[in-house]
Tab-separated table of N, CA and C in Angstrom:
chain	number	residue	atom	x	y	z
A	10	UNK	N	-304.032	141.498	18.094
A	10	UNK	CA	-304.603	140.268	18.293
A	10	UNK	C	-304.932	140.242	19.717
A	11	UNK	N	-305.880	139.369	19.762
A	11	UNK	CA	-306.411	139.151	21.397
A	11	UNK	C	-306.448	138.230	21.643
A	12	UNK	N	-305.876	137.522	22.696
A	12	UNK	CA	-305.806	136.137	23.416
A	12	UNK	C	-307.262	135.554	23.419
A	13	UNK	N	-307.548	134.712	22.901
A	13	UNK	CA	-309.052	133.793	23.199
A	13	UNK	C	-309.301	133.652	24.539
A	14	UNK	N	-308.178	133.361	25.317
A	14	UNK	CA	-308.450	132.499	26.853
A	14	UNK	C	-308.562	133.770	27.912
A	15	UNK	N	-307.495	134.834	27.743
A	15	UNK	CA	-307.433	135.781	28.780
A	15	UNK	C	-307.816	137.092	28.310
A	16	UNK	N	-307.949	137.406	26.992
A	16	UNK	CA	-308.200	138.611	26.607
A	16	UNK	C	-307.026	139.601	26.521
A	17	UNK	N	-306.088	139.379	26.718
A	17	UNK	CA	-304.635	140.287	26.593
A	17	UNK	C	-304.299	140.352	25.142
A	18	UNK	N	-304.078	141.699	24.606
A	18	UNK	CA	-303.675	141.984	23.213
A	18	UNK	C	-302.094	141.717	23.364
A	19	UNK	N	-301.583	141.308	22.334
A	19	UNK	CA	-300.279	140.670	22.474
A	19	UNK	C	-299.581	140.735	20.901
A	20	UNK	N	-298.543	141.474	20.597
A	20	UNK	CA	-298.025	141.494	19.448
A	20	UNK	C	-297.464	140.095	18.934
A	21	UNK	N	-297.048	139.206	19.828
A	21	UNK	CA	-296.805	138.070	19.596
A	21	UNK	C	-297.549	136.916	19.837
A	22	UNK	N	-298.483	136.954	19.329
A	22	UNK	CA	-299.481	135.704	19.664
A	22	UNK	C	-299.193	134.595	19.071
A	23	UNK	N	-299.856	133.488	19.410
A	23	UNK	CA	-299.609	132.059	18.782
A	23	UNK	C	-300.642	131.362	18.300
A	24	UNK	N	-301.237	130.796	17.380
A	24	UNK	CA	-302.355	130.206	17.237
A	24	UNK	C	-302.249	128.726	17.414
A	25	UNK	N	-303.199	128.154	18.176
A	25	UNK	CA	-303.268	126.751	18.335
A	25	UNK	C	-304.581	126.253	18.134
A	26	UNK	N	-304.696	125.298	17.273
A	26	UNK	CA	-306.023	124.669	16.969
A	26	UNK	C	-306.985	125.994	16.430
A	27	UNK	N	-306.409	126.623	16.008
A	27	UNK	CA	-307.179	127.853	15.086
A	27	UNK	C	-307.366	129.016	16.274
A	28	UNK	N	-306.944	128.967	17.333
A	28	UNK	CA	-307.311	129.927	18.375
A	28	UNK	C	-306.082	130.654	18.635
A	29	UNK	N	-306.454	132.084	18.850
A	29	UNK	CA	-305.230	133.102	18.868
A	29	UNK	C	-304.970	132.945	20.548
A	30	UNK	N	-303.806	132.911	21.056
A	30	UNK	CA	-303.298	132.998	22.566
A	30	UNK	C	-302.298	133.845	22.771
A	31	UNK	N	-301.942	134.477	23.934
A	31	UNK	CA	-300.801	135.065	24.110
A	31	UNK	C	-299.834	134.338	24.652
A	32	UNK	N	-298.683	134.549	24.828
A	32	UNK	CA	-297.534	133.987	24.844
A	32	UNK	C	-297.562	132.773	26.179
A	33	UNK	N	-298.260	133.648	27.261
A	33	UNK	CA	-298.389	132.916	28.629
A	33	UNK	C	-299.288	131.661	28.377
A	34	UNK	N	-300.286	132.282	27.938
A	34	UNK	CA	-301.665	131.245	27.794
A	34	UNK	C	-301.128	129.962	26.725
A	35	UNK	N	-300.178	130.223	25.525
A	35	UNK	CA	-299.777	129.203	24.830
A	35	UNK	C	-298.859	128.347	25.414
A	36	UNK	N	-298.126	128.908	26.256
A	36	UNK	CA	-297.266	128.248	27.295
A	36	UNK	C	-297.768	126.772	28.035
A	37	UNK	N	-298.966	127.150	28.400
A	37	UNK	CA	-299.736	126.253	29.177
A	37	UNK	C	-300.710	125.409	28.262
A	38	UNK	N	-300.888	125.727	27.278
A	38	UNK	CA	-302.037	125.155	26.516
A	38	UNK	C	-301.821	123.534	26.333
A	39	UNK	N	-302.622	122.870	26.464
A	39	UNK	CA	-302.818	121.163	26.382
A	39	UNK	C	-302.521	120.837	24.767
A	40	UNK	N	-301.695	119.917	24.489
A	40	UNK	CA	-301.401	119.443	23.135
A	40	UNK	C	-302.799	118.790	22.585
A	41	UNK	N	-303.657	118.153	23.440
A	41	UNK	CA	-304.698	117.293	22.894
A	41	UNK	C	-305.833	118.292	22.781
A	42	UNK	N	-306.176	118.118	21.314
A	42	UNK	CA	-307.535	119.031	21.062
A	42	UNK	C	-308.737	119.452	21.855
A	43	UNK	N	-309.186	117.911	22.586
A	43	UNK	CA	-310.273	118.215	23.292
A	43	UNK	C	-310.141	118.797	24.640
A	44	UNK	N	-308.778	118.460	25.180
A	44	UNK	CA	-308.219	119.171	26.531
A	44	UNK	C	-308.275	120.680	26.184
A	45	UNK	N	-307.694	120.861	24.972
A	45	UNK	CA	-307.383	122.501	24.571
A	45	UNK	C	-308.900	122.979	24.553
A	46	UNK	N	-310.035	122.429	24.116
A	46	UNK	CA	-311.157	123.191	24.057
A	46	UNK	C	-311.822	123.628	25.481
A	47	UNK	N	-311.422	122.426	26.258
A	47	UNK	CA	-311.878	122.955	27.524
A	47	UNK	C	-311.027	123.837	28.392
A	48	UNK	N	-309.711	123.892	28.090
A	48	UNK	CA	-308.743	124.936	28.416
A	48	UNK	C	-309.283	126.274	27.903
A	49	UNK	N	-309.738	126.434	26.953
A	49	UNK	CA	-310.356	127.757	26.198
A	49	UNK	C	-311.478	128.333	26.771
A	50	UNK	N	-312.256	127.542	27.422
A	50	UNK	CA	-313.607	127.635	27.920
A	50	UNK	C	-313.394	128.197	29.295
A	51	UNK	N	-312.167	127.930	29.909
A	51	UNK	CA	-311.967	128.388	31.537
A	51	UNK	C	-311.162	129.881	31.208
A	52	UNK	N	-312.130	130.722	31.033
A	52	UNK	CA	-311.451	132.213	31.088
A	52	UNK	C	-310.705	132.577	32.201
A	53	UNK	N	-309.914	133.623	32.012
A	53	UNK	CA	-309.104	133.892	33.197
A	53	UNK	C	-308.624	135.621	32.781
A	54	UNK	N	-308.487	136.326	33.862
A	54	UNK	CA	-308.417	137.798	33.618
A	54	UNK	C	-307.157	137.877	33.241
A	55	UNK	N	-306.602	138.688	32.134
A	55	UNK	CA	-305.383	138.850	31.834
A	55	UNK	C	-304.442	139.381	32.756
A	56	UNK	N	-304.964	140.300	33.861
A	56	UNK	CA	-304.188	140.756	34.639
A	56	UNK	C	-303.636	139.710	35.718
A	57	UNK	N	-304.126	138.806	35.848
A	57	UNK	CA	-303.686	137.671	36.872
A	57	UNK	C	-302.156	137.089	36.158
A	58	UNK	N	-302.313	137.141	34.831
A	58	UNK	CA	-300.865	136.703	34.181
A	58	UNK	C	-300.012	137.614	34.021
A	59	UNK	N	-300.442	138.733	34.144
A	59	UNK	CA	-299.275	140.350	34.130
A	59	UNK	C	-297.918	139.804	34.878
A	60	UNK	N	-297.875	139.460	36.013
A	60	UNK	CA	-296.867	139.223	36.619
A	60	UNK	C	-296.025	138.331	35.806
A	61	UNK	N	-296.097	137.332	35.210
A	61	UNK	CA	-295.322	136.438	34.042
A	61	UNK	C	-294.844	137.275	33.073
A	62	UNK	N	-295.672	138.403	32.458
A	62	UNK	CA	-295.197	139.058	31.477
A	62	UNK	C	-294.281	140.213	31.712
A	63	UNK	N	-294.618	140.574	33.133
A	63	UNK	CA	-293.896	141.812	33.649
A	63	UNK	C	-292.147	141.468	33.811
A	64	UNK	N	-292.106	140.303	34.431
A	64	UNK	CA	-290.843	139.715	34.898
A	64	UNK	C	-290.330	138.482	33.820
A	65	UNK	N	-290.874	138.462	32.852
A	65	UNK	CA	-290.357	137.718	31.561
A	65	UNK	C	-289.991	136.359	32.001
A	66	UNK	N	-290.637	135.447	33.022
A	66	UNK	CA	-290.249	134.364	33.401
A	66	UNK	C	-290.810	133.190	32.384
A	67	UNK	N	-289.631	132.632	32.143
A	67	UNK	CA	-290.202	131.316	31.128
A	67	UNK	C	-290.099	130.062	31.897
A	68	UNK	N	-290.975	128.899	31.379
A	68	UNK	CA	-290.730	127.630	32.239
A	68	UNK	C	-289.315	127.189	31.858
A	69	UNK	N	-288.772	126.523	33.062
A	69	UNK	CA	-287.321	126.092	32.939
A	69	UNK	C	-286.525	127.258	33.060
A	70	UNK	N	-286.715	128.336	33.301
A	70	UNK	CA	-285.386	129.383	33.694
A	70	UNK	C	-284.870	129.097	34.680
A	71	UNK	N	-285.516	128.842	36.004
A	71	UNK	CA	-284.971	128.864	37.278
A	71	UNK	C	-284.305	127.557	37.284
A	72	UNK	N	-284.824	126.651	36.667
A	72	UNK	CA	-284.017	125.159	36.677
A	72	UNK	C	-282.494	125.458	35.688
A	73	UNK	N	-282.672	126.065	34.625
A	73	UNK	CA	-281.401	126.423	34.167
A	73	UNK	C	-280.304	127.018	34.876
A	74	UNK	N	-280.827	128.180	35.438
A	74	UNK	CA	-280.151	128.984	36.304
A	74	UNK	C	-279.347	128.178	37.433
A	75	UNK	N	-280.281	127.237	38.049
A	75	UNK	CA	-279.788	126.299	38.932
A	75	UNK	C	-278.530	125.478	38.495
A	76	UNK	N	-278.963	124.822	37.116
A	76	UNK	CA	-277.891	124.018	36.739
A	76	UNK	C	-276.407	124.792	36.322
A	77	UNK	N	-276.758	126.078	35.760
A	77	UNK	CA	-275.674	126.817	35.537
A	77	UNK	C	-274.780	126.964	36.504
A	78	UNK	N	-275.304	127.362	38.064
A	78	UNK	CA	-274.715	127.332	39.081
A	78	UNK	C	-273.973	126.257	39.593
A	79	UNK	N	-274.560	124.994	39.515
A	79	UNK	CA	-273.808	123.965	39.673
A	79	UNK	C	-272.705	123.557	38.870
A	80	UNK	N	-272.949	123.890	37.649
A	80	UNK	CA	-271.674	123.699	36.516
A	80	UNK	C	-270.470	124.596	36.811
A	81	UNK	N	-270.914	125.678	37.491
A	81	UNK	CA	-269.800	126.773	37.931
A	81	UNK	C	-269.093	126.036	39.212
A	82	UNK	N	-269.811	125.602	39.783
A	82	UNK	CA	-269.205	124.754	41.101
A	82	UNK	C	-268.577	123.611	40.713
A	83	UNK	N	-268.535	123.083	39.704
A	83	UNK	CA	-267.732	121.918	39.245
A	83	UNK	C	-268.507	120.858	39.068
A	84	UNK	N	-270.026	120.680	39.308
A	84	UNK	CA	-270.935	119.360	39.437
A	84	UNK	C	-271.408	119.177	37.919
A	85	UNK	N	-271.589	117.797	37.766
A	85	UNK	CA	-272.050	117.480	36.799
A	85	UNK	C	-273.612	117.655	36.713
A	86	UNK	N	-274.262	117.935	35.369
A	86	UNK	CA	-275.635	118.367	35.156
A	86	UNK	C	-276.205	117.215	34.634
A	87	UNK	N	-275.681	116.157	33.931
A	87	UNK	CA	-276.547	115.118	33.223
A	87	UNK	C	-276.048	113.776	33.943
A	88	UNK	N	-276.315	112.603	33.300
A	88	UNK	CA	-276.145	111.348	33.891
A	88	UNK	C	-274.360	111.239	33.653
A	89	UNK	N	-273.826	110.487	34.721
A	89	UNK	CA	-272.410	110.442	34.578
A	89	UNK	C	-271.982	109.487	33.103
A	90	UNK	N	-270.920	109.987	32.704
A	90	UNK	CA	-270.309	109.234	31.544
A	90	UNK	C	-269.837	107.930	31.654
A	91	UNK	N	-269.723	107.084	30.822
A	91	UNK	CA	-269.138	105.576	31.010
A	91	UNK	C	-267.436	105.838	31.839
A	92	UNK	N	-267.425	105.325	32.915
A	92	UNK	CA	-266.263	105.301	33.587
A	92	UNK	C	-266.132	106.226	34.863
A	93	UNK	N	-267.209	106.895	35.059
A	93	UNK	CA	-267.531	107.425	36.255
A	93	UNK	C	-269.157	106.941	36.879
A	94	UNK	N	-268.997	107.090	38.325
A	94	UNK	CA	-270.276	106.879	39.024
A	94	UNK	C	-270.696	108.206	39.859
A	95	UNK	N	-271.793	108.381	40.161
A	95	UNK	CA	-272.077	109.427	40.984
A	95	UNK	C	-272.236	108.974	42.584
A	96	UNK	N	-271.492	109.431	43.623
A	96	UNK	CA	-271.602	108.993	44.923
A	96	UNK	C	-271.568	110.479	45.768
A	97	UNK	N	-272.693	110.346	46.373
A	97	UNK	CA	-272.974	111.809	47.161
A	97	UNK	C	-272.767	113.052	46.231
A	98	UNK	N	-273.176	112.904	45.217
A	98	UNK	CA	-273.364	114.150	44.478
A	98	UNK	C	-271.832	114.555	43.632
A	99	UNK	N	-271.056	113.403	43.955
A	99	UNK	CA	-269.707	113.624	43.215
A	99	UNK	C	-269.459	112.640	42.035
A	100	UNK	N	-268.575	112.961	41.197
A	100	UNK	CA	-268.358	111.962	40.110
A	100	UNK	C	-266.967	111.215	40.676
A	101	UNK	N	-267.114	109.760	40.681
A	101	UNK	CA	-265.960	109.140	41.271
A	101	UNK	C	-265.631	108.193	39.899
A	102	UNK	N	-264.426	107.843	39.485
A	102	UNK	CA	-264.169	106.750	38.554
A	102	UNK	C	-264.457	105.674	39.141
A	103	UNK	N	-264.996	104.745	38.012
A	103	UNK	CA	-265.254	103.313	38.545
A	103	UNK	C	-264.488	102.312	37.636
A	104	UNK	N	-264.658	101.056	37.701
A	104	UNK	CA	-264.065	100.148	37.073
A	104	UNK	C	-264.131	100.152	35.424
A	105	UNK	N	-264.916	100.956	34.794
A	105	UNK	CA	-264.893	101.280	33.452
A	105	UNK	C	-264.099	102.345	33.052
A	106	UNK	N	-263.123	103.024	34.058
A	106	UNK	CA	-262.168	104.032	33.651
A	106	UNK	C	-260.997	103.543	32.914
A	107	UNK	N	-260.671	102.257	33.341
A	107	UNK	CA	-259.450	101.929	32.530
A	107	UNK	C	-259.996	101.294	31.164
A	108	UNK	N	-261.061	101.252	30.780
A	108	UNK	CA	-261.527	100.958	29.662
A	108	UNK	C	-261.477	102.164	28.732
A	109	UNK	N	-261.914	103.232	29.481
A	109	UNK	CA	-261.943	104.534	28.670
A	109	UNK	C	-260.514	105.083	28.374
A	110	UNK	N	-259.781	104.681	29.360
A	110	UNK	CA	-257.997	104.982	29.181
A	110	UNK	C	-257.722	104.093	28.032
A	111	UNK	N	-257.957	102.939	27.904
A	111	UNK	CA	-257.517	102.154	26.976
A	111	UNK	C	-257.996	102.226	25.796
A	112	UNK	N	-259.278	102.931	25.872
A	112	UNK	CA	-259.950	103.285	24.189
A	112	UNK	C	-259.023	104.480	23.686
A	113	UNK	N	-258.687	105.410	24.722
A	113	UNK	CA	-257.958	106.644	24.030
A	113	UNK	C	-256.563	106.064	23.703
A	114	UNK	N	-255.927	105.209	24.286
A	114	UNK	CA	-254.617	104.656	24.233
A	114	UNK	C	-254.544	103.957	22.651
A	115	UNK	N	-255.592	103.055	22.739
A	115	UNK	CA	-255.711	102.012	21.504
A	115	UNK	C	-256.120	103.183	20.156
A	116	UNK	N	-256.748	104.041	20.395
A	116	UNK	CA	-257.233	105.226	19.271
A	116	UNK	C	-255.735	105.816	18.938
A	117	UNK	N	-254.917	106.107	19.724
A	117	UNK	CA	-253.962	106.995	19.457
A	117	UNK	C	-252.827	105.951	18.617
A	118	UNK	N	-252.425	104.695	19.399
A	118	UNK	CA	-251.569	103.976	19.172
A	118	UNK	C	-251.687	103.285	17.788
A	119	UNK	N	-252.933	102.865	17.405
A	119	UNK	CA	-253.324	101.976	16.314
A	119	UNK	C	-253.914	102.803	15.065
A	120	UNK	N	-253.754	102.386	13.970
A	120	UNK	CA	-254.572	102.817	12.744
A	120	UNK	C	-255.876	102.277	12.694
A	121	UNK	N	-256.771	102.037	13.725
A	121	UNK	CA	-257.970	101.528	13.640
A	121	UNK	C	-259.070	102.483	12.916
A	122	UNK	N	-260.134	102.003	12.211
A	122	UNK	CA	-261.261	103.066	12.012
A	122	UNK	C	-262.299	102.865	13.273
A	123	UNK	N	-262.976	104.103	13.278
A	123	UNK	CA	-264.054	104.215	14.244
A	123	UNK	C	-264.740	102.692	14.416
A	124	UNK	N	-265.265	102.402	13.217
A	124	UNK	CA	-265.912	101.309	13.114
A	124	UNK	C	-265.396	99.973	13.843
A	125	UNK	N	-264.007	100.001	13.513
A	125	UNK	CA	-263.285	98.819	14.203
A	125	UNK	C	-263.216	98.791	15.722
A	126	UNK	N	-262.891	100.053	15.900
A	126	UNK	CA	-262.842	100.337	17.450
A	126	UNK	C	-264.004	100.165	18.187
A	127	UNK	N	-265.234	100.532	17.582
A	127	UNK	CA	-266.523	100.223	18.027
A	127	UNK	C	-266.829	98.847	18.386
A	128	UNK	N	-266.533	98.018	17.393
A	128	UNK	CA	-266.482	96.696	17.662
A	128	UNK	C	-265.409	95.931	18.834
A	129	UNK	N	-264.637	96.670	18.661
A	129	UNK	CA	-263.691	96.004	19.679
A	129	UNK	C	-264.084	96.327	21.145
A	130	UNK	N	-264.533	97.627	21.347
A	130	UNK	CA	-265.029	97.912	22.620
A	130	UNK	C	-266.296	97.870	23.110
A	131	UNK	N	-267.216	97.122	22.027
A	131	UNK	CA	-268.387	97.055	22.119
A	131	UNK	C	-269.373	98.241	22.257
A	132	UNK	N	-269.115	99.235	21.738
A	132	UNK	CA	-269.708	100.663	21.873
A	132	UNK	C	-270.343	100.782	20.249
A	133	UNK	N	-271.199	101.850	20.141
A	133	UNK	CA	-271.422	102.229	18.699
A	133	UNK	C	-270.445	103.419	18.313
A	134	UNK	N	-270.315	103.603	16.997
A	134	UNK	CA	-269.491	104.674	16.424
A	134	UNK	C	-269.559	106.050	17.190
A	135	UNK	N	-270.927	106.304	17.460
A	135	UNK	CA	-271.258	107.491	18.051
A	135	UNK	C	-270.945	107.537	19.261
A	136	UNK	N	-270.896	106.671	20.015
A	136	UNK	CA	-270.477	106.441	21.154
A	136	UNK	C	-269.089	106.399	21.431
A	137	UNK	N	-268.396	106.082	20.543
A	137	UNK	CA	-266.764	106.452	20.474
A	137	UNK	C	-266.553	107.475	20.432
A	138	UNK	N	-267.265	108.390	19.278
A	138	UNK	CA	-266.811	109.992	19.225
A	138	UNK	C	-267.326	110.560	20.465
A	139	UNK	N	-268.390	110.270	21.122
A	139	UNK	CA	-268.697	110.965	22.137
A	139	UNK	C	-267.798	110.860	23.383
A	140	UNK	N	-267.540	109.685	23.335
A	140	UNK	CA	-266.354	109.334	24.551
A	140	UNK	C	-264.737	110.199	24.178
A	141	UNK	N	-264.574	110.029	22.933
A	141	UNK	CA	-263.238	110.698	22.620
A	141	UNK	C	-263.406	112.294	22.785
A	142	UNK	N	-264.527	112.903	22.611
A	142	UNK	CA	-264.741	114.326	22.786
A	142	UNK	C	-265.226	114.665	23.835
A	143	UNK	N	-265.560	113.987	24.829
A	143	UNK	CA	-266.026	114.426	26.160
A	143	UNK	C	-265.038	115.094	27.181
A	144	UNK	N	-265.279	116.337	27.442
A	144	UNK	CA	-264.250	117.023	28.198
A	144	UNK	C	-264.149	116.547	29.781
A	145	UNK	N	-265.323	115.644	30.139
A	145	UNK	CA	-265.196	115.353	31.637
A	145	UNK	C	-264.299	114.458	31.893
A	146	UNK	N	-263.695	113.702	31.119
A	146	UNK	CA	-262.643	112.661	31.174
A	146	UNK	C	-261.432	113.592	31.561
A	147	UNK	N	-261.269	115.131	31.058
A	147	UNK	CA	-260.181	115.664	31.489
A	147	UNK	C	-260.418	116.520	33.028
A	148	UNK	N	-261.448	116.400	33.383
A	148	UNK	CA	-261.701	116.844	34.732
A	148	UNK	C	-262.424	118.239	34.572
A	149	UNK	N	-263.028	118.331	33.494
A	149	UNK	CA	-263.916	119.566	33.271
A	149	UNK	C	-265.497	119.418	32.962
A	150	UNK	N	-266.317	120.346	33.384
A	150	UNK	CA	-267.552	120.080	33.101
A	150	UNK	C	-268.012	121.230	31.946
A	151	UNK	N	-268.785	120.758	31.136
A	151	UNK	CA	-269.170	121.687	29.749
A	151	UNK	C	-270.533	121.711	30.112
A	152	UNK	N	-271.366	123.066	30.223
A	152	UNK	CA	-272.622	123.230	30.429
A	152	UNK	C	-272.975	124.499	29.496
A	153	UNK	N	-274.090	124.387	28.863
A	153	UNK	CA	-274.675	125.602	28.030
A	153	UNK	C	-273.438	126.199	27.166
A	154	UNK	N	-272.574	125.441	26.634
A	154	UNK	CA	-271.521	125.827	25.718
A	154	UNK	C	-270.338	126.340	26.515
A	155	UNK	N	-270.366	126.416	27.851
A	155	UNK	CA	-269.246	126.968	28.637
A	155	UNK	C	-268.621	125.881	29.245
A	156	UNK	N	-267.130	125.937	29.558
A	156	UNK	CA	-266.549	124.915	30.374
A	156	UNK	C	-266.070	125.566	31.583
A	157	UNK	N	-266.344	124.483	32.464
A	157	UNK	CA	-266.087	124.926	33.840
A	157	UNK	C	-265.120	123.715	34.593
A	158	UNK	N	-264.085	124.256	35.467
A	158	UNK	CA	-263.449	123.361	36.006
A	158	UNK	C	-264.077	122.444	37.017
A	159	UNK	N	-263.925	121.030	37.111
A	159	UNK	CA	-264.801	120.191	37.821
A	159	UNK	C	-264.115	119.820	39.139
A	160	UNK	N	-264.961	119.065	39.729
A	160	UNK	CA	-264.406	118.896	41.050
A	160	UNK	C	-264.094	117.479	41.213
A	161	UNK	N	-264.141	116.844	40.105
A	161	UNK	CA	-263.768	115.261	40.064
A	161	UNK	C	-262.442	115.195	39.562
A	162	UNK	N	-262.070	113.776	39.675
A	162	UNK	CA	-260.873	113.283	39.192
A	162	UNK	C	-260.840	113.027	37.749
A	163	UNK	N	-259.752	113.576	37.048
A	163	UNK	CA	-259.893	113.453	35.653
A	163	UNK	C	-259.245	111.945	34.971
A	164	UNK	N	-259.725	111.342	34.164
A	164	UNK	CA	-259.394	109.802	33.899
A	164	UNK	C	-258.302	109.870	32.729
A	165	UNK	N	-258.307	111.003	31.964
A	165	UNK	CA	-257.389	111.266	30.719
A	165	UNK	C	-256.647	112.457	31.138
A	166	UNK	N	-255.323	112.357	30.812
A	166	UNK	CA	-254.644	113.519	31.035
A	166	UNK	C	-254.447	114.332	29.684
A	167	UNK	N	-254.339	115.629	29.657
A	167	UNK	CA	-254.578	116.428	28.614
A	167	UNK	C	-253.674	116.338	27.397
A	168	UNK	N	-252.620	115.807	27.446
A	168	UNK	CA	-251.721	115.510	26.235
A	168	UNK	C	-252.619	114.056	25.490
A	169	UNK	N	-253.088	113.213	26.121
A	169	UNK	CA	-253.492	112.449	25.440
A	169	UNK	C	-254.980	112.599	24.779
A	170	UNK	N	-255.763	113.410	25.519
A	170	UNK	CA	-257.054	114.115	25.201
A	170	UNK	C	-256.798	114.846	24.011
A	171	UNK	N	-255.812	115.917	23.831
A	171	UNK	CA	-255.629	116.692	22.959
A	171	UNK	C	-255.117	116.086	21.522
A	172	UNK	N	-254.389	115.245	21.875
A	172	UNK	CA	-253.637	114.304	20.711
A	172	UNK	C	-255.051	113.524	20.035
A	173	UNK	N	-255.901	112.953	20.866
A	173	UNK	CA	-257.171	112.353	20.429
A	173	UNK	C	-257.934	113.254	19.516
A	174	UNK	N	-257.840	114.498	19.948
A	174	UNK	CA	-258.934	115.445	19.198
A	174	UNK	C	-258.174	115.591	17.870
A	175	UNK	N	-256.964	115.821	17.798
A	175	UNK	CA	-256.250	116.275	16.588
A	175	UNK	C	-256.562	114.967	15.579
A	176	UNK	N	-256.274	113.732	16.153
A	176	UNK	CA	-256.464	112.404	14.991
A	176	UNK	C	-257.824	112.242	15.009
A	177	UNK	N	-258.778	112.823	15.704
A	177	UNK	CA	-260.345	112.481	15.393
A	177	UNK	C	-260.570	113.540	14.289
A	178	UNK	N	-259.817	114.674	14.235
A	178	UNK	CA	-260.350	115.711	13.453
A	178	UNK	C	-259.906	115.222	11.861
A	179	UNK	N	-258.787	114.283	12.003
A	179	UNK	CA	-258.294	114.013	10.440
A	179	UNK	C	-259.576	112.913	10.012
A	180	UNK	N	-260.298	112.249	10.999
A	180	UNK	CA	-260.996	111.065	10.515
A	180	UNK	C	-262.299	111.489	10.212
A	181	UNK	N	-262.883	112.732	10.810
A	181	UNK	CA	-263.961	113.394	10.588
A	181	UNK	C	-264.247	114.280	9.248
A	182	UNK	N	-263.196	114.522	8.701
A	182	UNK	CA	-263.098	115.453	7.758
A	182	UNK	C	-263.995	115.182	6.656
A	183	UNK	N	-265.115	116.123	6.370
A	183	UNK	CA	-265.886	116.199	4.975
A	183	UNK	C	-265.300	115.468	3.872
A	184	UNK	N	-265.935	114.493	3.069
A	184	UNK	CA	-265.496	113.586	2.174
A	184	UNK	C	-265.860	114.680	1.057
A	185	UNK	N	-264.558	114.723	-0.122
A	185	UNK	CA	-264.593	115.548	-1.042
A	185	UNK	C	-265.662	114.834	-2.232
A	186	UNK	N	-266.393	115.621	-2.882
A	186	UNK	CA	-266.965	114.998	-4.022
A	186	UNK	C	-266.192	114.917	-5.379
């Protein structure tokens, strides 16, 4: 098939609004149909786009590489979790760090349901689960399913964290029919 914008013949063409486009042209195609029609009318020589095909550059690829590099250096890639603030690019425990520590201790010491814990700590049940499984509290950074040693101070020690993981696993077992 031939791209209707640049004329490139590609095996992996995409069809958008009934028009065949190569992968490069499809990547930059507008989502609005009127804008798309104007986009198609602006013809371009496929040779100008060949650099993108040759080096297989994809949008966001360099950004992800930069984020992976920062993760290997122990820097957080997202907004800070509850209990931390970002100061000069570093995670610093804040006044909510005691709340996080208290949540872990309460979860381990009492036989509360996640629902009652969420009410006691003014968080959602999913928020409780995220906090209890967040490796950032151990002093680690997880990015792209890889765990890296963080440069920040941990809030929770490993014994408490892993005990919470074992207990949480019993709470989250699938229900039998």
